CSV table of C-alpha atoms and ligand atoms in Angstrom, one decimal:
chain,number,residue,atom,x,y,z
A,1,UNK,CA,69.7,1.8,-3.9
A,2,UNK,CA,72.4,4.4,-4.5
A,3,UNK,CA,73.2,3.3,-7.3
A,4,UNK,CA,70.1,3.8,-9.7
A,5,UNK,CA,70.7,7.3,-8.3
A,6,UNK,CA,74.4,7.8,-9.3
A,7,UNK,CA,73.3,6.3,-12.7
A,8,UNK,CA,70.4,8.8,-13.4
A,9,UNK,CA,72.5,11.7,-12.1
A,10,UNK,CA,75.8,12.2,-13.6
A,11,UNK,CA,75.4,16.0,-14.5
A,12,UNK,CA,74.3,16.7,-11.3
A,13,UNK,CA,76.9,15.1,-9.8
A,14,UNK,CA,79.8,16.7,-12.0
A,15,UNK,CA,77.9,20.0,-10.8
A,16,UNK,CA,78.5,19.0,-7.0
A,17,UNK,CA,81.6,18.7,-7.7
A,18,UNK,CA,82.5,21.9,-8.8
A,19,UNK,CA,79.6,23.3,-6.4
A,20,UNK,CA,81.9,22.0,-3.2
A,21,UNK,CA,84.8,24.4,-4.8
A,22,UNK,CA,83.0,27.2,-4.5
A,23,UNK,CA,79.8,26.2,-1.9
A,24,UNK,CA,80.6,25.1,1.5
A,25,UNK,CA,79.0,21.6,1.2
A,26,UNK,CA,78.0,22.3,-2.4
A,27,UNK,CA,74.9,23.7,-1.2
A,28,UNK,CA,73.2,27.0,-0.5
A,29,UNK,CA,71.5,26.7,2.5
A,30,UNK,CA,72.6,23.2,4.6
A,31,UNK,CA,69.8,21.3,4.2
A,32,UNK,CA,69.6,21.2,0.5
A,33,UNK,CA,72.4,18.6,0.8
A,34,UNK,CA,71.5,14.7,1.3
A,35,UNK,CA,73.4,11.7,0.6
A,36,UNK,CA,75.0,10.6,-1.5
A,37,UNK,CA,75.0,14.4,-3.5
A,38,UNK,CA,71.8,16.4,-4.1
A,39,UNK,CA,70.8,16.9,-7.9
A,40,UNK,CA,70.5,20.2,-9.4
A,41,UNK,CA,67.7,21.8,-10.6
A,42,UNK,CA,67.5,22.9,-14.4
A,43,UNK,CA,63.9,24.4,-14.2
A,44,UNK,CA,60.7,23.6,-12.8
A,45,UNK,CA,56.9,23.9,-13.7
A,46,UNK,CA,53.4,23.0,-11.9
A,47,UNK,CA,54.1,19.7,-9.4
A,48,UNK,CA,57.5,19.1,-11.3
A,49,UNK,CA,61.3,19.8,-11.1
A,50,UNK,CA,63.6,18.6,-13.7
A,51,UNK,CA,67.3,18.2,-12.9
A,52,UNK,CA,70.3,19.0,-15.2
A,53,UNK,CA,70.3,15.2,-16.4
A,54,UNK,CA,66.2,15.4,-17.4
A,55,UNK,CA,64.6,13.5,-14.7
A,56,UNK,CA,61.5,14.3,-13.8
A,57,UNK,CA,60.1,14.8,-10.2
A,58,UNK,CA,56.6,15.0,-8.5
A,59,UNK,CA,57.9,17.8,-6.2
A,60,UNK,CA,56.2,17.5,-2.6
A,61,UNK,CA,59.4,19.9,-1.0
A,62,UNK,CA,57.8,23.3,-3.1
A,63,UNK,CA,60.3,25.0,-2.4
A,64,UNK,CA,60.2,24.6,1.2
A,65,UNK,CA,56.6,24.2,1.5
A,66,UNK,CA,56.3,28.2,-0.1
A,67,UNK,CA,54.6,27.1,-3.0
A,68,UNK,CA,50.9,26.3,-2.4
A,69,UNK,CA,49.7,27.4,-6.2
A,70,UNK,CA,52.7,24.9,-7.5
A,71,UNK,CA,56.1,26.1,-9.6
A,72,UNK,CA,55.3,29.3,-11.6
A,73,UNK,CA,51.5,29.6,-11.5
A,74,UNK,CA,50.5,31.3,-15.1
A,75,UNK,CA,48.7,34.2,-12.8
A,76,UNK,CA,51.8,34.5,-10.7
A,77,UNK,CA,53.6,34.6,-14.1
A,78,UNK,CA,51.2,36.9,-15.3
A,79,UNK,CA,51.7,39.6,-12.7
A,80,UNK,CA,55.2,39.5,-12.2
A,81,UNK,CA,56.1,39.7,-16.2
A,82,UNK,CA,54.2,43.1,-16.0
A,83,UNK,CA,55.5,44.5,-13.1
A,84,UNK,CA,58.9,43.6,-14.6
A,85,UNK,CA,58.5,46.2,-17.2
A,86,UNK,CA,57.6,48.9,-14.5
A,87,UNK,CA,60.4,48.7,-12.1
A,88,UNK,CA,61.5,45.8,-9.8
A,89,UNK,CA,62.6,47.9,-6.6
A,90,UNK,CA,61.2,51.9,-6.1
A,91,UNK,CA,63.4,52.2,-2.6
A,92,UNK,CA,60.0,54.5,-2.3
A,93,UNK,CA,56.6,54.1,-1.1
A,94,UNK,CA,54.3,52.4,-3.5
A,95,UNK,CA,50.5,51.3,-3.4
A,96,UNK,CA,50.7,47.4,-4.2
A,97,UNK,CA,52.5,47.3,-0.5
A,98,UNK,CA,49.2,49.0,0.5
A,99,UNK,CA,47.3,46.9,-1.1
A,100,UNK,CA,49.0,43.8,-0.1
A,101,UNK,CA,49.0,44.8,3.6
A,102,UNK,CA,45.3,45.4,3.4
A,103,UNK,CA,45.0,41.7,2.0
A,104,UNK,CA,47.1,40.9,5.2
A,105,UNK,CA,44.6,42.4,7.6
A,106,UNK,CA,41.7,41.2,5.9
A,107,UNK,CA,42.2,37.6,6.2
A,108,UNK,CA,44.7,37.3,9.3
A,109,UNK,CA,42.2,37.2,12.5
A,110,UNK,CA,44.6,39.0,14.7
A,111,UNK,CA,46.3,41.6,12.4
A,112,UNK,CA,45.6,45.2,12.3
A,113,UNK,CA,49.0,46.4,10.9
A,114,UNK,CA,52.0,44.7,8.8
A,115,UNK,CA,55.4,45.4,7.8
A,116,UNK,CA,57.2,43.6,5.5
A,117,UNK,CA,61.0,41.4,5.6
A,118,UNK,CA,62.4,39.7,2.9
A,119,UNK,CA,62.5,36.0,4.8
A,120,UNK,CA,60.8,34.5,8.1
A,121,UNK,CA,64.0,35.2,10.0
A,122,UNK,CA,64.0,38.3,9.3
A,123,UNK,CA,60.7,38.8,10.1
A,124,UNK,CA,61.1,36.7,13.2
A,125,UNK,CA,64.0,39.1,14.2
A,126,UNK,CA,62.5,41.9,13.9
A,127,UNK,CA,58.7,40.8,15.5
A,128,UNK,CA,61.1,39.8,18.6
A,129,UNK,CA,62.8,43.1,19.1
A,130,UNK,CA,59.3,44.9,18.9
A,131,UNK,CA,58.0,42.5,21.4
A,132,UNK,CA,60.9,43.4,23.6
A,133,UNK,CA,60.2,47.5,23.2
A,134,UNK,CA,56.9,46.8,23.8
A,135,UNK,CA,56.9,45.4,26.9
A,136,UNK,CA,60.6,46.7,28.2
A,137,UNK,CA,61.6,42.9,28.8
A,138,UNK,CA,64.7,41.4,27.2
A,139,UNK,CA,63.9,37.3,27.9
A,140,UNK,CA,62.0,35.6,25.7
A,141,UNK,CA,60.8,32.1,25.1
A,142,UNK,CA,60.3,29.4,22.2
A,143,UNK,CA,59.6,25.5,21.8
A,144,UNK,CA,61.7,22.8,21.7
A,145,UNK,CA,62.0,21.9,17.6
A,146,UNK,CA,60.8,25.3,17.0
A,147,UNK,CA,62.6,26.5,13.8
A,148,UNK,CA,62.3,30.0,13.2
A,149,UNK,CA,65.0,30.4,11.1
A,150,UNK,CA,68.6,31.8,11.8
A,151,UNK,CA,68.5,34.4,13.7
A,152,UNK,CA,70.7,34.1,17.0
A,153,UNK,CA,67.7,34.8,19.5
A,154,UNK,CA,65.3,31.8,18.3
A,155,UNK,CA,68.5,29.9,16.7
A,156,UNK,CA,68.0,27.5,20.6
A,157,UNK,CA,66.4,24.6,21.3
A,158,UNK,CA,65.6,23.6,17.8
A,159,UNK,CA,67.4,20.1,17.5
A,160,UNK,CA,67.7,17.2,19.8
A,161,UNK,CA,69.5,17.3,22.4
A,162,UNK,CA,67.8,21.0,22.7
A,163,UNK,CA,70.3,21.8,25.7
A,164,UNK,CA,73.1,22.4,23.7
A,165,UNK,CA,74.0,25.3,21.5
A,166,UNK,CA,72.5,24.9,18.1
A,167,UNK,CA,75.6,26.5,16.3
A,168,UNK,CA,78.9,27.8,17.0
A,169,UNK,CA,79.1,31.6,17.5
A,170,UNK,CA,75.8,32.6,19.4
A,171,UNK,CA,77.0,34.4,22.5
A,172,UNK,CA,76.1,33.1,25.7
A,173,UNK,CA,74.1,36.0,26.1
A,174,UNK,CA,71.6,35.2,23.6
A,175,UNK,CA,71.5,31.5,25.0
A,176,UNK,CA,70.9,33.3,28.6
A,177,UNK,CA,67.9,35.4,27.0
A,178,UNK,CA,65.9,32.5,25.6
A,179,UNK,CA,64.1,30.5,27.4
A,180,UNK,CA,63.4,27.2,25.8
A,181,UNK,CA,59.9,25.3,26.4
A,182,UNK,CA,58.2,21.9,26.3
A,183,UNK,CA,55.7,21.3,23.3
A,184,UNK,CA,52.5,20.5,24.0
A,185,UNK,CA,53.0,20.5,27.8
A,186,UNK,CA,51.3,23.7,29.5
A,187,UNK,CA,52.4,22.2,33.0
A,188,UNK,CA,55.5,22.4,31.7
A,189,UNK,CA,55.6,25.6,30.1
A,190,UNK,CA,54.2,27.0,33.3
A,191,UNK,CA,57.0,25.5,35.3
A,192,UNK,CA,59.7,26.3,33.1
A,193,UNK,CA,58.7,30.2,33.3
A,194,UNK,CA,57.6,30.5,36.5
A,195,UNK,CA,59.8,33.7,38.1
A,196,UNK,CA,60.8,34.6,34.7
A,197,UNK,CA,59.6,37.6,33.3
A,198,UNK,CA,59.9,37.5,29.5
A,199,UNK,CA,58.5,39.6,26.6
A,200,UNK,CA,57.1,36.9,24.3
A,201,UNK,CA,56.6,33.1,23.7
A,202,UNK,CA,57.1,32.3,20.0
A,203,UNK,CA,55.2,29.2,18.4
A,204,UNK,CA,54.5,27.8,15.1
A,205,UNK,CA,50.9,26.5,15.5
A,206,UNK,CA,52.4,23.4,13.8
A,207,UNK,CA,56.0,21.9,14.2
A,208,UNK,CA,57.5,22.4,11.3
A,209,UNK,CA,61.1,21.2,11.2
A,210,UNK,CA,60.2,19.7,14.4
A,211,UNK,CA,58.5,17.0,12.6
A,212,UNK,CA,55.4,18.2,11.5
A,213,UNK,CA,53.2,17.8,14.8
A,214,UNK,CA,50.2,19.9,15.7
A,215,UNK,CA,49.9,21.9,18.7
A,216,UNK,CA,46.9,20.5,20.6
A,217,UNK,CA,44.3,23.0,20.1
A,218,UNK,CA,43.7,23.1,23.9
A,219,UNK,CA,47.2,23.7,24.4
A,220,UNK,CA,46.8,26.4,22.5
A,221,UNK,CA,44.0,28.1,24.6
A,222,UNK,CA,45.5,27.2,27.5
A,223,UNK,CA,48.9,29.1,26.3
A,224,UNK,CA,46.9,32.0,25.3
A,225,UNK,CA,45.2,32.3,29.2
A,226,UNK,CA,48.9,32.1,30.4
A,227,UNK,CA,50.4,34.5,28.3
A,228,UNK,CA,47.7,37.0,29.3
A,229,UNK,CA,47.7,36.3,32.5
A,230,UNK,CA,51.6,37.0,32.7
A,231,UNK,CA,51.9,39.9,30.2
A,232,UNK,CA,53.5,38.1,27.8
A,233,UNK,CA,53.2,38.5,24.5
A,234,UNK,CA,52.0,35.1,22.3
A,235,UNK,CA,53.7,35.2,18.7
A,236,UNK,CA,52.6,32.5,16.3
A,237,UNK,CA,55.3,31.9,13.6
A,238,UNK,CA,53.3,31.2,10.8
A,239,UNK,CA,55.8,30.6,8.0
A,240,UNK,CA,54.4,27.5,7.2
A,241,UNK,CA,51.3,27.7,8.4
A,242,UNK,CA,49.8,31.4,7.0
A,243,UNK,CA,47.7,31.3,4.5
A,244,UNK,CA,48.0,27.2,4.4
A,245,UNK,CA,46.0,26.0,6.8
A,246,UNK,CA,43.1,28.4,6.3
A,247,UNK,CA,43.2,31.8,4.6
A,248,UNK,CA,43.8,33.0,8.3
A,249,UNK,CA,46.5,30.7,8.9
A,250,UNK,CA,46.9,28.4,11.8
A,251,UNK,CA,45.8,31.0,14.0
A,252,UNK,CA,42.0,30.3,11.9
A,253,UNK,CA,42.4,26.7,11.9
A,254,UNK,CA,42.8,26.4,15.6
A,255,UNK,CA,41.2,29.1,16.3
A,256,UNK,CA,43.6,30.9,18.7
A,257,UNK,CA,44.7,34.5,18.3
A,258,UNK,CA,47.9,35.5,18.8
A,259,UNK,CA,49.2,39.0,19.7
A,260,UNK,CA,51.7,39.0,17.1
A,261,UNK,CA,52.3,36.5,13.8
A,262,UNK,CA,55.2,36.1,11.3
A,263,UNK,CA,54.7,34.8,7.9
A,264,UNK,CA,56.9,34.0,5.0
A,265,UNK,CA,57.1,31.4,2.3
A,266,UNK,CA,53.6,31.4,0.9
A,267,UNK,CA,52.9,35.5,1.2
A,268,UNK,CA,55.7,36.1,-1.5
A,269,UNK,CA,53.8,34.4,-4.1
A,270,UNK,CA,57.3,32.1,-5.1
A,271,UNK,CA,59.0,35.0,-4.3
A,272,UNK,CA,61.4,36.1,-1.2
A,273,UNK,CA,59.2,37.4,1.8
A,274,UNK,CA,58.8,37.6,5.7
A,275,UNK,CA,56.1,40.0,7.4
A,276,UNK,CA,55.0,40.6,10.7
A,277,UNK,CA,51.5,41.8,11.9
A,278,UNK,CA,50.1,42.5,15.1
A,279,UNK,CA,47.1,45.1,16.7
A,280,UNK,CA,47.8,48.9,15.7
A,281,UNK,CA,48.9,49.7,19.5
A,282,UNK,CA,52.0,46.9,19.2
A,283,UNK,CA,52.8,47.8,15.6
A,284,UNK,CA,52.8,51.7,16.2
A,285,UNK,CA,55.9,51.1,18.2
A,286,UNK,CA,57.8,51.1,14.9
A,287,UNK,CA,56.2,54.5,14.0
A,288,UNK,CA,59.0,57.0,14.3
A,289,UNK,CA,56.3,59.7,13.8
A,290,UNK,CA,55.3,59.2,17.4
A,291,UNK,CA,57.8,57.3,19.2
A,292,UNK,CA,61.2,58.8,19.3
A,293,UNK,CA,64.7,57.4,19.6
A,294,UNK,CA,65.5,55.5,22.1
A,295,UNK,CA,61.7,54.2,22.7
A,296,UNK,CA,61.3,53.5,18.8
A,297,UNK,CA,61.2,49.9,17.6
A,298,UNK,CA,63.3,50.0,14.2
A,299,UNK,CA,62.4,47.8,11.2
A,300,UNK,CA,63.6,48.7,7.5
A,301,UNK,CA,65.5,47.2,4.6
A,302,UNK,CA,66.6,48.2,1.1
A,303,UNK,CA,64.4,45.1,-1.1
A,304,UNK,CA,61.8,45.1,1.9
A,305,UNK,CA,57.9,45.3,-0.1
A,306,UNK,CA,59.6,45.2,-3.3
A,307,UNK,CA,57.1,45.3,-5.7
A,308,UNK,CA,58.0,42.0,-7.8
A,309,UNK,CA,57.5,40.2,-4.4
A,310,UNK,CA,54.3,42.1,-3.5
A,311,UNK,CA,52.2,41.6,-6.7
A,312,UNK,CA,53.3,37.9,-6.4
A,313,UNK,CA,52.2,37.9,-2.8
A,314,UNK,CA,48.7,40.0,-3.6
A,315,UNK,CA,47.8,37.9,-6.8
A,316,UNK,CA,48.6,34.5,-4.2
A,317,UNK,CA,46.5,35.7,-1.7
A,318,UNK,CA,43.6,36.7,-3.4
A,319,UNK,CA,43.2,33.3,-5.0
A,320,UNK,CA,43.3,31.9,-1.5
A,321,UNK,CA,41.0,34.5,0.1
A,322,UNK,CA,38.1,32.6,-0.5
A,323,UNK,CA,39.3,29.2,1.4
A,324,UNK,CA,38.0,27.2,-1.3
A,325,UNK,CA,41.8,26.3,-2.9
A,326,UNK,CA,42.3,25.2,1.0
A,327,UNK,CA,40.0,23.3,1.8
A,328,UNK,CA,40.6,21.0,-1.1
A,329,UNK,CA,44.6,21.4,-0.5
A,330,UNK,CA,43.4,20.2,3.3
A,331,UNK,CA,40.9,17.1,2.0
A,332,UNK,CA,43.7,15.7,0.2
A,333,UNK,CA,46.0,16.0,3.0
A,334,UNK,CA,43.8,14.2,4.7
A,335,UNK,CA,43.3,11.5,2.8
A,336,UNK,CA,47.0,11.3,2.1
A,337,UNK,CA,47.7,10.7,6.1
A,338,UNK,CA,44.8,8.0,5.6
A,339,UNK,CA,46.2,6.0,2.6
A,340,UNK,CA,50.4,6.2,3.5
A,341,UNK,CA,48.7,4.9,7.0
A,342,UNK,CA,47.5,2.0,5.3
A,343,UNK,CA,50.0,1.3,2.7
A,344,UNK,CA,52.4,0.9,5.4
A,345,UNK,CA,50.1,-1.5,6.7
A,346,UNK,CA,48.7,0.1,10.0
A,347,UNK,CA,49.8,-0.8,13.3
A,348,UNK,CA,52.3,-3.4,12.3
A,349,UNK,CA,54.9,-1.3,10.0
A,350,UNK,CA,55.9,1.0,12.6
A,351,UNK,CA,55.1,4.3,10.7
A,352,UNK,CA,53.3,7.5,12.0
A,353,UNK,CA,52.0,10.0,9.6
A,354,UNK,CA,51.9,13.2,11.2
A,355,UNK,CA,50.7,16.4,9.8
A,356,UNK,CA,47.6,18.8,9.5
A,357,UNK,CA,45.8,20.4,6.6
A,358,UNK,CA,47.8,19.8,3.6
A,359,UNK,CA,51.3,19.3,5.5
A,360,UNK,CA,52.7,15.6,6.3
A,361,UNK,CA,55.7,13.3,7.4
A,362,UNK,CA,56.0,9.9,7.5
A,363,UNK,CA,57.7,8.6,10.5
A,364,UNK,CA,59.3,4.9,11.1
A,365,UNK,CA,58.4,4.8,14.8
A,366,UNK,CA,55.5,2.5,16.5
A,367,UNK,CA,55.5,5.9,19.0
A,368,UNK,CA,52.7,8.4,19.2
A,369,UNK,CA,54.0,11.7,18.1
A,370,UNK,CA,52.9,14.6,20.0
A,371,UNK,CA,56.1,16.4,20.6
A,372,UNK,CA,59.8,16.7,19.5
A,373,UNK,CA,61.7,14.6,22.2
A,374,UNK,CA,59.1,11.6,20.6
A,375,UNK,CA,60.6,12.4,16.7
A,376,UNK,CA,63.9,13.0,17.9
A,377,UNK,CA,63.5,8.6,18.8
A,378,UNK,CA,62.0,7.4,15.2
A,379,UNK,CA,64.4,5.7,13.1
A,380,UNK,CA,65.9,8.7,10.5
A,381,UNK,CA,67.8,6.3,7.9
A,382,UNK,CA,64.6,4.5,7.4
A,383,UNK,CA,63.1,7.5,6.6
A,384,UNK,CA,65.9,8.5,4.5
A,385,UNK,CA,65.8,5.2,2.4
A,386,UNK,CA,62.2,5.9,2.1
A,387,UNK,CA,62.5,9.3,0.4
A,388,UNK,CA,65.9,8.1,-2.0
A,389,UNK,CA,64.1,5.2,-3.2
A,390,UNK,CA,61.2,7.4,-3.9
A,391,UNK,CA,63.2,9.8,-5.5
A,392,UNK,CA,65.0,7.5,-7.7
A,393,UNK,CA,61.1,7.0,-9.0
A,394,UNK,CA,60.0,10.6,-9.5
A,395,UNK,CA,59.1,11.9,-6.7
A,396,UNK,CA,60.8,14.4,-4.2
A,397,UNK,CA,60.6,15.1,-0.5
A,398,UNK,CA,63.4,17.3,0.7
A,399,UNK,CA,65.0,13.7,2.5
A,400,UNK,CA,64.1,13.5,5.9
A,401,UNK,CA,61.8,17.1,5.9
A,402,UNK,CA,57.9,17.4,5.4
A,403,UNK,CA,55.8,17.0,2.2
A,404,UNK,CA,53.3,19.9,1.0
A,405,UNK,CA,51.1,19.9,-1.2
A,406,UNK,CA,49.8,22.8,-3.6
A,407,UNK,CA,46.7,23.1,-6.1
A,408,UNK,CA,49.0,22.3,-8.8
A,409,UNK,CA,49.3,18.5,-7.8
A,410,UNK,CA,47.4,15.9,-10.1
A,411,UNK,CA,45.5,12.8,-9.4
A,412,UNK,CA,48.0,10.9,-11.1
A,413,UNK,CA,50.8,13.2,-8.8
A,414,UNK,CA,49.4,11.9,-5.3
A,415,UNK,CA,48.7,8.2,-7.4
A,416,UNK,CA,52.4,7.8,-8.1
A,417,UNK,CA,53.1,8.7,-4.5
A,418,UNK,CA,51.0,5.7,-3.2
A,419,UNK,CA,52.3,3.4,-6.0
A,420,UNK,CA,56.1,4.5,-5.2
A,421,UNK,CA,55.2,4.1,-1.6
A,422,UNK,CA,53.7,0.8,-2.3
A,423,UNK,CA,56.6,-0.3,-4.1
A,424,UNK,CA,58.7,0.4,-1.5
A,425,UNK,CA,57.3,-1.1,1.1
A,426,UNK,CA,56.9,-4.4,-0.9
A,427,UNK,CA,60.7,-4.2,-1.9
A,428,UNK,CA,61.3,-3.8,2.3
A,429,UNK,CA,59.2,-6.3,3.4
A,430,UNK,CA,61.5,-9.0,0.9
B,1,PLP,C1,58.3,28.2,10.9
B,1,PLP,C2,59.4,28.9,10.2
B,1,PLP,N1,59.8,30.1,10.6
B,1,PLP,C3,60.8,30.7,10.1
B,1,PLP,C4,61.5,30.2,9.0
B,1,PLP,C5,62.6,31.0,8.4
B,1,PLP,O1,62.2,31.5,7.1
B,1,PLP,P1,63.3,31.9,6.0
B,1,PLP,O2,63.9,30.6,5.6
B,1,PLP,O3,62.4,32.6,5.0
B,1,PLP,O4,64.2,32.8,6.7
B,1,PLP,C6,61.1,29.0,8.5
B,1,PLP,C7,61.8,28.4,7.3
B,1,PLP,O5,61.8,27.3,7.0
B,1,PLP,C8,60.1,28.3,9.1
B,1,PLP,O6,59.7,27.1,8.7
């Protein structure tokens, strides 16, 4: 099947080939690479990307799941191009970061203040170290497959095996402060932490990277009685899931609050972002106006609420505000797990569509999926061949990584996946 690739992608692969000069691995960020070389981008639009060779791609990656109004929405577009012409970073206070704050609070159940990042990790960084001011405790806690980006303190227990360091160069001191917990398991979670006294337990109300599985909403609750009962601070990373789910985020869907949240992706309109909210009494730790050095939580950062990212984020949001945009986005999703189910043929292919709202995976495994140790056992090159063959036909997934979809998709988009999919299982099954 390689082959119809290398003979629709000769451009992009010259262009790997001088990428891997200059890139490590020819790539940006690790994961953009896949075998047997990725293709390069020349510009996207709506549901599509084109590469440097002129192929066209349904694009169910969007830009790591960030863009829920598709590539360049016109009133994205719109905004941006005007607040081009009046300046692209102040370094000074300004009112859309007002505004887009007060967006924030207005549909995020459990915010009362925000401040903004420039990615999730960052935001993740910085929501931890406030967490720790807050409650004077250093340990903290996270999920096994939890991604929450790089940052050395949740950079644990993200891949299988989760005992083992997920990259070279963390110190065994952060590996010593974070406590890593089983998903879905509130036994386990209790056993794991019992004697430990730690500042927060960080979740994403739906496995992302992890393989796209939904906490059980009773998990959920029961975390939430746990974390009160202990002191501990609940954080729901909501980099995927904000403004996705529901206009609220995960935290709406399931209908669990959180003390503190982190967003990304989606909030930044297409462009770079992270945030992190929480009740006025957590945030106001950051406040040097009332708490002094050392007992001041710092957060800052030269491009943080630029106001290129903010109008994008503000103009996003308030077409989402409403829930109607999502609850179409989610329908679909829906339906999508329903008809990839079938296509594969039910019980007897072996595949597991996981997901919620508008997020899905297919998995090649016979195995119900309701945690990470269960994904780390499906059969990867299956899904691999899956999303090559399909993207030798037009249609991207990010190989082995979770579809999204966003308004922009067309009947004849989520058509093409079923035929492709179709296709493909019909040229298996031969
Ligand atoms: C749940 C979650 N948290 C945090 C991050 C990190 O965000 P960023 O890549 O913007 O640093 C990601 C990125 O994929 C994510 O999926």
């Amino acid at each position: 099947m390689t082959e119809k690739y290398a003979s629709k992608t000769g451009k992009s692969k010259a262009l790997y080939e001088r990428a891997k000069k200059v890139l490590p691995a020819g790539v940006s960020y690790g994961i953009r690479y896949f075998e047997p070389y990725p293709f390069y981008t020349a510009r996207a639009k709506g549901s599509k990307l084109y590469d440097v060779d002129g192929n066209e791609y349904v694009d169910f990656w969007l830009g790591h799941t960030a863009l829920i109004l598709g590539h360049s929405p016109p009133a994205v577009v719109k905004t941006v191009k005007e607040q081009l012409e009046n300046g692209t970073i102040y370094g000074t206070s300004h009112e859309l970061e007002v505004a887009l704050a007060e967006q924030v609070v207005k549909m995020v159940p459990s915010a009362e203040m925000v401040r903004f990042t420039n990615s999730g990790t960052e935001a993740n960084m910085y929501v931890i170290r406030l967490a720790r001011a807050y409650t004077g405790r250093s340990k903290i806690a996270k999920f096994e497959g939890g991604w929450h980006g790089g940052y050395d303190a949740l950079h644990v227990g993200v891949k299988y095996p989760y005992d083992i360091p997920e990259s070279a160069g963390l110190t065994v001191g952060t590996l010593q402060d974070t406590i890593v917990l089983p998903f879905n398991d509130l036994e386990g979670v209790k056993t794991k932490l019992k004697g430990e006294k730690v500042a927060s337990v960080t979740i994403e109300p739906v496995l992302g990277a992890g393989g796209c599985i939904p906490a059980e909403k009773e998990f959920l609750k029961g975390l939430r009685e746990f974390c009160d009962e202990k002191g501990i601070l609940l954080i729901f990373d909501e980099v995927i899931t904000g403004f996705r789910l529901a206009p609220g985020g995960g935290q709406q869907y399931f209908d669990v609050e959180p003390d503190m949240t982190v967003f990304g992706k989606i909030l930044g309109g297409g462009f770079p972002t992270g945030a992190f909210c929480a009740r006025r009494e957590i945030m106001e730790r950051i406040n040097a106006q009332i708490y002094k050095r050392p007992n001041c939580s710092f957060h800052g950062g030269t491009f943080a609420a630029n106001p290129i990212t903010m109008t994008a984020g503000l103009t996003t949001l308030k077409l989402l505000e409403d829930g109607k945009l999502i609850d179409g986005l989610n329908k679909l999703g829906g339906k999508i797990r329903k008809s990839l189910t079938e296509i594969f043929g039910e019980g007897k292919a072996n595949v597991q569509i996981t997901g919620a709202g508008s997020l899905f995976n297919v998995h090649f495994t016979k195995e119900r999926l309701g945690d990470p140790h269960a994904v780390a056992r499906v059969d990867k090159e299956k899904l691999l061949s899956y999303d090559l063959a399909l993207m030798e036909n037009g249609i991207f997934f990010l190989p082995g990584h979770n579809g999204a979809l966003s308004t922009a998709h067309s009947k004849d988009d989520i058509e093409k996946l079923y035929d492709e999919t179709e296709r493909y299982v019909k040229h298996r099954e031969k």
